[in-house]
Short mmCIF file of C-alpha atoms in Angstrom, two decimals:
data_model
loop_
_atom_site.label_atom_id
_atom_site.label_comp_id
_atom_site.label_asym_id
_atom_site.label_seq_id
_atom_site.Cartn_x
_atom_site.Cartn_y
_atom_site.Cartn_z
CA MET A 1 93.55 183.65 373.68
CA LEU A 2 92.27 180.19 372.78
CA GLU A 3 94.23 178.26 370.14
CA THR A 4 91.58 177.05 367.68
CA ASN A 5 93.63 176.83 364.47
CA PRO A 6 94.40 173.09 364.92
CA LEU A 7 90.66 172.38 365.17
CA TYR A 8 89.92 174.38 362.02
CA THR A 9 92.70 172.42 360.29
CA LYS A 10 91.15 169.16 361.50
CA ILE A 11 87.72 170.19 360.17
CA ASP A 12 89.25 171.05 356.78
CA ASP A 13 91.02 167.69 356.70
CA LEU A 14 87.89 165.72 357.61
CA GLN A 15 85.76 167.62 355.09
CA GLY A 16 88.32 166.83 352.39
CA ARG A 17 88.35 163.15 353.33
CA THR A 18 84.54 163.08 353.39
CA LEU A 19 84.46 164.60 349.91
CA ALA A 20 86.86 161.89 348.74
CA LEU A 21 84.62 159.25 350.33
CA ARG A 22 81.73 160.46 348.17
CA GLY A 23 83.70 159.24 345.17
CA TYR A 24 85.08 156.05 346.72
CA LEU A 25 81.65 154.97 347.93
CA ASP A 26 79.83 156.06 344.76
CA TYR A 27 77.61 158.23 346.92
CA GLU A 28 75.62 160.02 344.20
CA ALA A 29 74.71 156.79 342.39
CA LYS A 30 73.71 155.15 345.68
CA ARG A 31 71.58 158.15 346.65
CA GLU A 32 69.77 158.08 343.30
CA ARG A 33 69.28 154.32 343.53
CA LEU A 34 67.94 154.70 347.08
CA THR A 35 65.32 157.12 345.77
CA GLU A 36 64.34 154.61 343.06
CA VAL A 37 64.10 151.73 345.55
CA ASN A 38 61.98 153.79 347.94
CA ARG A 39 59.69 154.75 345.07
CA GLU A 40 59.33 151.11 344.02
CA LEU A 41 58.60 149.97 347.58
CA GLU A 42 55.80 152.53 347.75
CA GLN A 43 53.99 150.73 344.92
CA PRO A 44 51.33 148.32 346.27
CA GLU A 45 51.98 145.69 343.58
CA VAL A 46 55.56 145.06 344.74
CA TRP A 47 54.24 143.35 347.88
CA SER A 48 52.55 140.67 345.76
CA ASP A 49 56.07 139.31 345.18
CA PRO A 50 57.49 138.75 348.71
CA GLU A 51 60.95 137.75 347.46
CA ARG A 52 61.25 140.90 345.36
CA ALA A 53 60.01 143.04 348.25
CA GLN A 54 62.53 141.47 350.65
CA ALA A 55 65.37 141.94 348.16
CA LEU A 56 64.44 145.60 347.75
CA GLY A 57 64.24 146.00 351.52
CA ARG A 58 67.75 144.61 351.92
CA GLU A 59 69.04 146.83 349.13
CA ARG A 60 67.42 149.88 350.72
CA ALA A 61 69.05 149.11 354.07
CA ALA A 62 72.50 148.72 352.49
CA LEU A 63 72.17 151.88 350.40
CA GLY A 64 70.75 153.81 353.35
CA ARG A 65 73.74 152.97 355.55
CA VAL A 66 76.15 154.57 353.08
CA VAL A 67 73.99 157.57 352.19
CA GLU A 68 73.08 158.36 355.79
CA ALA A 69 76.67 157.94 356.97
CA VAL A 70 78.02 160.45 354.44
CA GLN A 71 75.19 162.90 355.11
CA ALA A 72 75.72 162.63 358.87
CA LEU A 73 79.43 163.37 358.44
CA GLU A 74 78.80 166.41 356.28
CA SER A 75 76.16 167.72 358.66
CA GLY A 76 78.28 167.02 361.74
CA LEU A 77 81.35 168.76 360.31
CA GLY A 78 79.26 171.76 359.27
CA ASP A 79 77.81 172.03 362.77
CA ALA A 80 81.29 171.68 364.30
CA ARG A 81 82.60 174.57 362.21
CA GLU A 82 79.67 176.84 363.19
CA LEU A 83 80.06 175.97 366.86
CA LEU A 84 83.80 176.57 366.71
CA ASP A 85 83.22 179.98 365.11
CA LEU A 86 80.96 180.95 368.02
CA ALA A 87 83.35 179.56 370.64
CA ASP A 88 86.28 181.34 369.02
CA ALA A 89 84.42 184.67 368.97
CA GLU A 90 83.38 184.34 372.62
CA GLN A 91 86.60 182.67 373.79
CA ASP A 92 84.50 179.86 375.27
CA ARG A 93 86.99 177.22 376.41
CA GLU A 94 84.32 174.66 377.39
CA THR A 95 82.66 174.77 373.98
CA VAL A 96 86.03 174.44 372.24
CA GLY A 97 86.57 171.26 374.27
CA GLU A 98 83.17 169.95 373.15
CA VAL A 99 84.06 170.62 369.51
CA ALA A 100 87.35 168.75 369.93
CA ALA A 101 85.47 165.74 371.35
CA ASP A 102 82.93 165.88 368.50
CA LEU A 103 85.74 165.96 365.93
CA LYS A 104 87.31 162.86 367.48
CA ARG A 105 84.02 160.97 367.09
CA LEU A 106 83.61 162.23 363.52
CA GLU A 107 87.16 161.19 362.64
CA ASP A 108 86.46 157.68 363.93
CA ARG A 109 83.46 157.52 361.58
CA VAL A 110 85.53 158.77 358.65
CA GLN A 111 88.17 156.13 359.35
CA GLY A 112 85.47 153.45 359.47
CA LEU A 113 84.14 154.47 356.06
CA GLU A 114 87.65 154.74 354.63
CA PHE A 115 88.29 151.19 355.76
CA GLN A 116 85.42 150.02 353.57
CA ARG A 117 87.66 150.83 350.61
CA MET A 118 89.49 147.63 351.50
CA PHE A 119 86.40 145.72 350.39
CA CYS A 120 86.95 146.13 346.66
CA GLY A 121 86.53 142.47 345.64
CA GLU A 122 83.53 141.43 343.57
CA MET A 123 82.36 139.05 346.32
CA ASP A 124 83.34 141.11 349.37
CA ALA A 125 79.80 142.33 350.09
CA LYS A 126 78.43 138.75 350.19
CA ASN A 127 77.58 136.55 353.15
CA ALA A 128 80.29 134.05 354.04
CA PHE A 129 80.80 130.42 354.96
CA VAL A 130 83.65 129.53 357.32
CA ASP A 131 84.81 125.90 357.26
CA ILE A 132 87.00 124.68 360.13
CA GLN A 133 88.85 121.35 359.90
CA ALA A 134 90.88 119.83 362.75
CA GLY A 135 94.34 118.64 361.80
CA SER A 136 95.96 115.40 362.85
CA GLY A 137 96.62 115.11 366.56
CA GLY A 138 93.44 113.60 367.90
CA THR A 139 91.71 115.18 370.86
CA GLU A 140 94.12 118.12 371.20
CA ALA A 141 93.64 119.18 367.55
CA GLN A 142 89.88 118.68 367.78
CA ASP A 143 89.72 120.82 370.91
CA TRP A 144 91.68 123.51 369.05
CA ALA A 145 89.18 123.40 366.17
CA GLU A 146 86.36 123.98 368.65
CA MET A 147 88.25 126.90 370.20
CA LEU A 148 88.51 128.48 366.74
CA LEU A 149 84.80 127.89 366.14
CA ARG A 150 84.01 129.69 369.38
CA MET A 151 86.40 132.51 368.46
CA TYR A 152 84.70 133.17 365.12
CA LEU A 153 81.21 132.94 366.61
CA ARG A 154 82.18 135.48 369.27
CA TRP A 155 83.72 137.72 366.60
CA GLY A 156 80.48 137.53 364.60
CA GLU A 157 78.49 138.62 367.66
CA ARG A 158 80.85 141.56 368.22
CA ARG A 159 80.50 142.66 364.61
CA GLY A 160 76.73 142.28 364.53
CA PHE A 161 76.66 139.46 361.98
CA LYS A 162 73.95 136.84 362.12
CA THR A 163 75.60 133.43 362.53
CA GLU A 164 74.23 129.99 361.76
CA LEU A 165 75.97 126.70 362.52
CA ILE A 166 75.41 124.76 359.29
CA GLU A 167 77.31 121.59 360.18
CA VAL A 168 79.39 120.28 363.05
CA SER A 169 81.09 116.92 363.52
CA ALA A 170 81.85 116.21 367.17
CA GLY A 171 85.23 114.91 368.28
CA GLU A 172 85.60 111.45 369.78
CA VAL A 173 86.57 112.70 373.27
CA ALA A 174 86.30 116.49 373.11
CA GLY A 175 86.20 119.28 370.57
CA ILE A 176 85.11 118.95 366.94
CA LYS A 177 86.46 117.30 363.82
CA SER A 178 84.92 119.92 361.53
CA ALA A 179 82.32 122.66 361.39
CA THR A 180 80.76 125.11 358.94
CA VAL A 181 79.34 128.48 359.99
CA ARG A 182 77.35 130.90 357.86
CA PHE A 183 77.88 134.61 358.53
CA GLU A 184 75.10 136.86 357.27
CA GLY A 185 75.59 140.60 356.98
CA GLU A 186 77.09 143.33 354.86
CA TYR A 187 80.71 142.60 353.83
CA ALA A 188 80.85 139.35 355.81
CA TYR A 189 83.08 137.74 353.18
CA GLY A 190 85.18 140.89 352.85
CA TRP A 191 85.90 140.84 356.57
CA LEU A 192 86.62 137.12 356.81
CA ARG A 193 88.31 136.18 353.54
CA THR A 194 91.88 136.68 354.82
CA GLU A 195 91.28 134.17 357.63
CA THR A 196 91.72 131.31 355.16
CA GLY A 197 94.76 129.24 356.08
CA VAL A 198 96.26 127.10 358.82
CA HIS A 199 96.07 128.23 362.45
CA ARG A 200 98.74 126.77 364.77
CA LEU A 201 98.27 126.26 368.52
CA VAL A 202 101.10 125.68 370.99
CA ARG A 203 100.17 125.01 374.62
CA LYS A 204 100.49 122.64 377.54
CA SER A 205 97.71 120.21 376.78
CA PRO A 206 94.97 119.71 379.38
CA PHE A 207 94.50 116.25 377.85
CA ASP A 208 98.10 115.20 378.61
CA SER A 209 98.54 113.81 382.13
CA GLY A 210 102.20 114.82 381.92
CA ASN A 211 101.24 118.45 381.14
CA ARG A 212 103.57 118.45 378.15
CA ARG A 213 103.70 121.06 375.41
CA HIS A 214 101.76 120.15 372.28
CA THR A 215 101.49 121.71 368.84
CA SER A 216 98.17 121.39 367.01
CA PHE A 217 96.78 122.65 363.72
CA ALA A 218 93.38 123.52 362.27
CA ALA A 219 92.58 124.67 358.74
CA VAL A 220 90.12 127.49 358.06
CA PHE A 221 88.58 128.08 354.65
CA VAL A 222 86.32 131.06 353.92
CA SER A 223 84.06 131.22 350.87
CA PRO A 224 81.37 133.67 349.71
CA GLU A 225 77.71 132.74 349.53
CA VAL A 226 76.72 132.93 345.88
CA ASP A 227 73.19 133.93 344.89
CA GLU A 228 71.34 131.18 343.08
CA ASP A 229 69.29 133.60 341.00
CA ILE A 230 70.99 135.08 337.96
CA ASP A 231 69.47 138.33 336.79
CA ILE A 232 70.52 139.02 333.22
CA ASP A 233 70.38 142.78 332.85
CA ILE A 234 71.19 143.88 329.30
CA ASN A 235 72.24 147.47 328.75
CA PRO A 236 70.80 148.75 325.43
CA ALA A 237 74.03 150.69 324.91
CA ASP A 238 75.88 147.34 324.73
CA LEU A 239 73.85 146.17 321.72
CA ARG A 240 74.29 146.65 317.99
CA ILE A 241 71.04 145.80 316.22
CA ASP A 242 70.99 145.24 312.46
CA VAL A 243 67.89 144.61 310.37
CA TYR A 244 67.85 143.08 306.90
CA ARG A 245 65.61 141.27 304.50
CA ALA A 246 65.02 137.67 305.45
CA SER A 247 66.06 135.12 302.83
CA GLY A 248 64.27 131.88 302.08
CA ALA A 249 65.45 128.74 300.31
CA GLY A 250 67.44 129.41 297.16
CA GLY A 251 68.04 133.01 298.18
CA GLN A 252 64.41 134.00 297.81
CA HIS A 253 63.21 136.75 300.12
CA VAL A 254 60.63 135.72 302.67
CA ASN A 255 59.16 139.20 302.36
CA ARG A 256 60.04 142.55 300.91
CA THR A 257 60.54 144.33 304.25
CA GLU A 258 63.60 144.30 306.50
CA SER A 259 62.10 142.02 309.14
CA ALA A 260 65.13 139.87 310.01
CA VAL A 261 67.08 140.96 313.09
CA ARG A 262 70.71 140.43 314.08
CA ILE A 263 71.81 141.49 317.58
CA THR A 264 75.46 141.74 318.60
CA HIS A 265 76.31 141.98 322.30
CA LEU A 266 79.41 144.16 322.14
CA PRO A 267 81.04 143.31 325.53
CA THR A 268 81.04 139.55 324.82
CA GLY A 269 80.88 139.43 321.02
CA ILE A 270 77.85 137.11 321.14
CA VAL A 271 75.74 137.34 317.97
CA VAL A 272 72.14 136.13 317.68
CA GLN A 273 69.71 136.48 314.81
CA CYS A 274 66.14 135.63 313.91
CA GLN A 275 64.21 135.78 310.65
CA ASN A 276 61.41 133.30 311.31
CA ASP A 277 58.58 135.79 311.39
CA ARG A 278 57.40 138.48 309.01
CA SER A 279 57.24 140.84 311.98
CA GLN A 280 60.49 142.60 312.84
CA HIS A 281 59.14 143.17 316.37
CA LYS A 282 58.61 139.43 316.96
CA ASN A 283 61.99 138.52 315.46
CA ARG A 284 63.66 141.05 317.72
CA ALA A 285 61.91 139.64 320.80
CA THR A 286 62.98 136.11 319.86
CA ALA A 287 66.57 137.22 319.28
CA MET A 288 66.63 138.93 322.68
CA LYS A 289 65.47 135.68 324.31
CA GLN A 290 68.34 133.87 322.58
CA LEU A 291 70.80 136.49 323.77
CA LYS A 292 69.58 136.27 327.37
CA ALA A 293 69.88 132.48 327.25
CA LYS A 294 73.46 132.68 325.96
CA LEU A 295 74.44 135.31 328.53
CA TYR A 296 72.86 133.16 331.25
CA GLU A 297 74.94 130.17 330.17
CA LEU A 298 78.06 132.35 330.03
CA GLU A 299 77.41 133.49 333.60
CA MET A 300 76.84 129.89 334.72
CA GLN A 301 80.17 128.87 333.16
CA LYS A 302 81.86 131.75 335.00
CA ARG A 303 80.34 130.67 338.30
CA ARG A 304 81.30 127.04 337.77
CA ALA A 305 84.87 128.15 337.06
CA GLU A 306 84.90 130.29 340.22
CA GLN A 307 83.55 127.39 342.28
CA GLN A 308 86.20 125.08 340.83
CA ALA A 309 88.90 127.64 341.65
CA MET A 310 87.64 127.86 345.25
CA GLU A 311 87.66 124.09 345.60
CA GLU A 312 91.22 123.96 344.26
CA ALA A 313 92.24 126.73 346.66
CA LYS A 314 90.70 124.76 349.52
CA ALA A 315 92.63 121.67 348.50
CA ASP A 316 95.84 123.72 348.33
CA ILE A 317 95.70 124.69 352.02
CA GLY A 318 98.51 122.45 353.18
CA TRP A 319 99.59 122.16 356.79
CA GLY A 320 102.63 124.25 355.92
CA SER A 321 100.56 127.27 354.88
CA GLN A 322 100.29 128.70 358.38
CA ILE A 323 98.88 132.22 358.77
CA ARG A 324 98.78 132.64 362.54
CA SER A 325 100.50 131.16 365.56
CA TYR A 326 98.81 130.98 368.98
CA VAL A 327 101.45 130.24 371.65
CA LEU A 328 99.34 130.25 374.79
CA ASP A 329 101.91 129.29 377.41
CA GLN A 330 103.97 132.33 376.33
CA SER A 331 100.91 134.59 375.97
CA ARG A 332 101.74 135.39 372.36
CA ILE A 333 99.61 135.33 369.23
CA LYS A 334 101.30 136.42 366.01
CA ASP A 335 100.10 136.76 362.44
CA LEU A 336 102.89 135.30 360.34
CA ARG A 337 101.94 137.33 357.23
CA THR A 338 101.71 140.84 358.68
CA GLY A 339 103.77 140.54 361.85
CA VAL A 340 100.89 141.82 364.02
CA GLU A 341 101.29 140.41 367.51
CA THR A 342 99.44 140.56 370.84
CA GLY A 343 99.92 139.19 374.33
CA ASN A 344 96.23 139.31 375.21
CA THR A 345 95.53 135.74 374.14
CA GLN A 346 92.22 135.41 375.97
CA ALA A 347 90.76 138.48 374.27
CA VAL A 348 91.67 137.04 370.86
CA LEU A 349 90.12 133.66 371.68
CA ASP A 350 87.03 135.58 372.82
CA GLY A 351 86.70 137.04 369.31
CA ASP A 352 88.86 140.15 369.37
CA ILE A 353 90.59 139.51 366.02
CA ASP A 354 89.93 142.83 364.25
CA ALA A 355 93.57 143.93 364.52
CA PHE A 356 94.70 140.84 362.59
CA ILE A 357 91.96 141.16 359.97
CA GLU A 358 92.47 144.89 359.42
CA ALA A 359 96.24 144.49 359.04
CA SER A 360 95.85 141.71 356.48
CA LEU A 361 93.31 143.71 354.47
CA LYS A 362 95.52 146.80 354.49
CA ALA A 363 98.41 144.61 353.32
CA GLY A 364 96.28 143.54 350.35
CA LEU A 365 96.27 139.84 351.26
#
């Protein structure tokens, strides 16, 4: 008799994890928003604003990836259970093997979606800029900086990110003094943010006629691409609106109706008011404009503070803040924060750095 209980247990486990993913990934809200976006894109007038249409297209693609992934898992697990029931009833060993293989593929997908929980930062979904700066050491350090540039570009290709070389300063003999690369794609910053720090290379230098061992450094700094446009979306539930009679000079009433408007934005405590017009409707519209302007300025101040913090963080990357050591003549690359180590140095330099990134994200770095 075929032993199918472990496969039923696996299906139960994967269905439970998929149900949990619905909550983690905010599936229902994304599915509803996807319906709204599709409906808006069906309206002819949206295409008169190309930027808006493109933004909606990008949003639809991002939402669709999550919604379709969850739906595919649920459908696949349901099919696996039905097929296993048939195979169990008929004692069909070949079909049981097919179900086991299907469950392995489905588990890989579940693990991939579960990993997205690591991307919980406000900026994690953004595109990213990677700055690489050669340390002191002349040609050897500059060659190392170029090796890192190649490594990240190869990694971007592997991951399906669109890469753009924004700036590069060539070395005097070989390599580069500095470079900036833009990575475009979903969660680019989330994937790359833990790469910030100093990368140390130890090898026998090809630029040393005596073939001596050299140690070189390069600093990497990763930052998110911030949208220039600020969309101030005010939730009516966040407002307290009071109306009262407008007062003129000497306490005289401008009119006998309650036309003056005071709006309090509860999350921030910002208060705006207007009593210039006899129309409550016009005063309310003017007050809302004031509120949007103040919220816009508040958001700008927040972004300036974040930018300043990033610049300070960049300045704080000293040559002692090493995150990874690449000892090529001993075939050993080790992440100094997580302890993850590999002997396949060429694969890493060819862009296979997921093991280091995943370990650092799981460690909450």
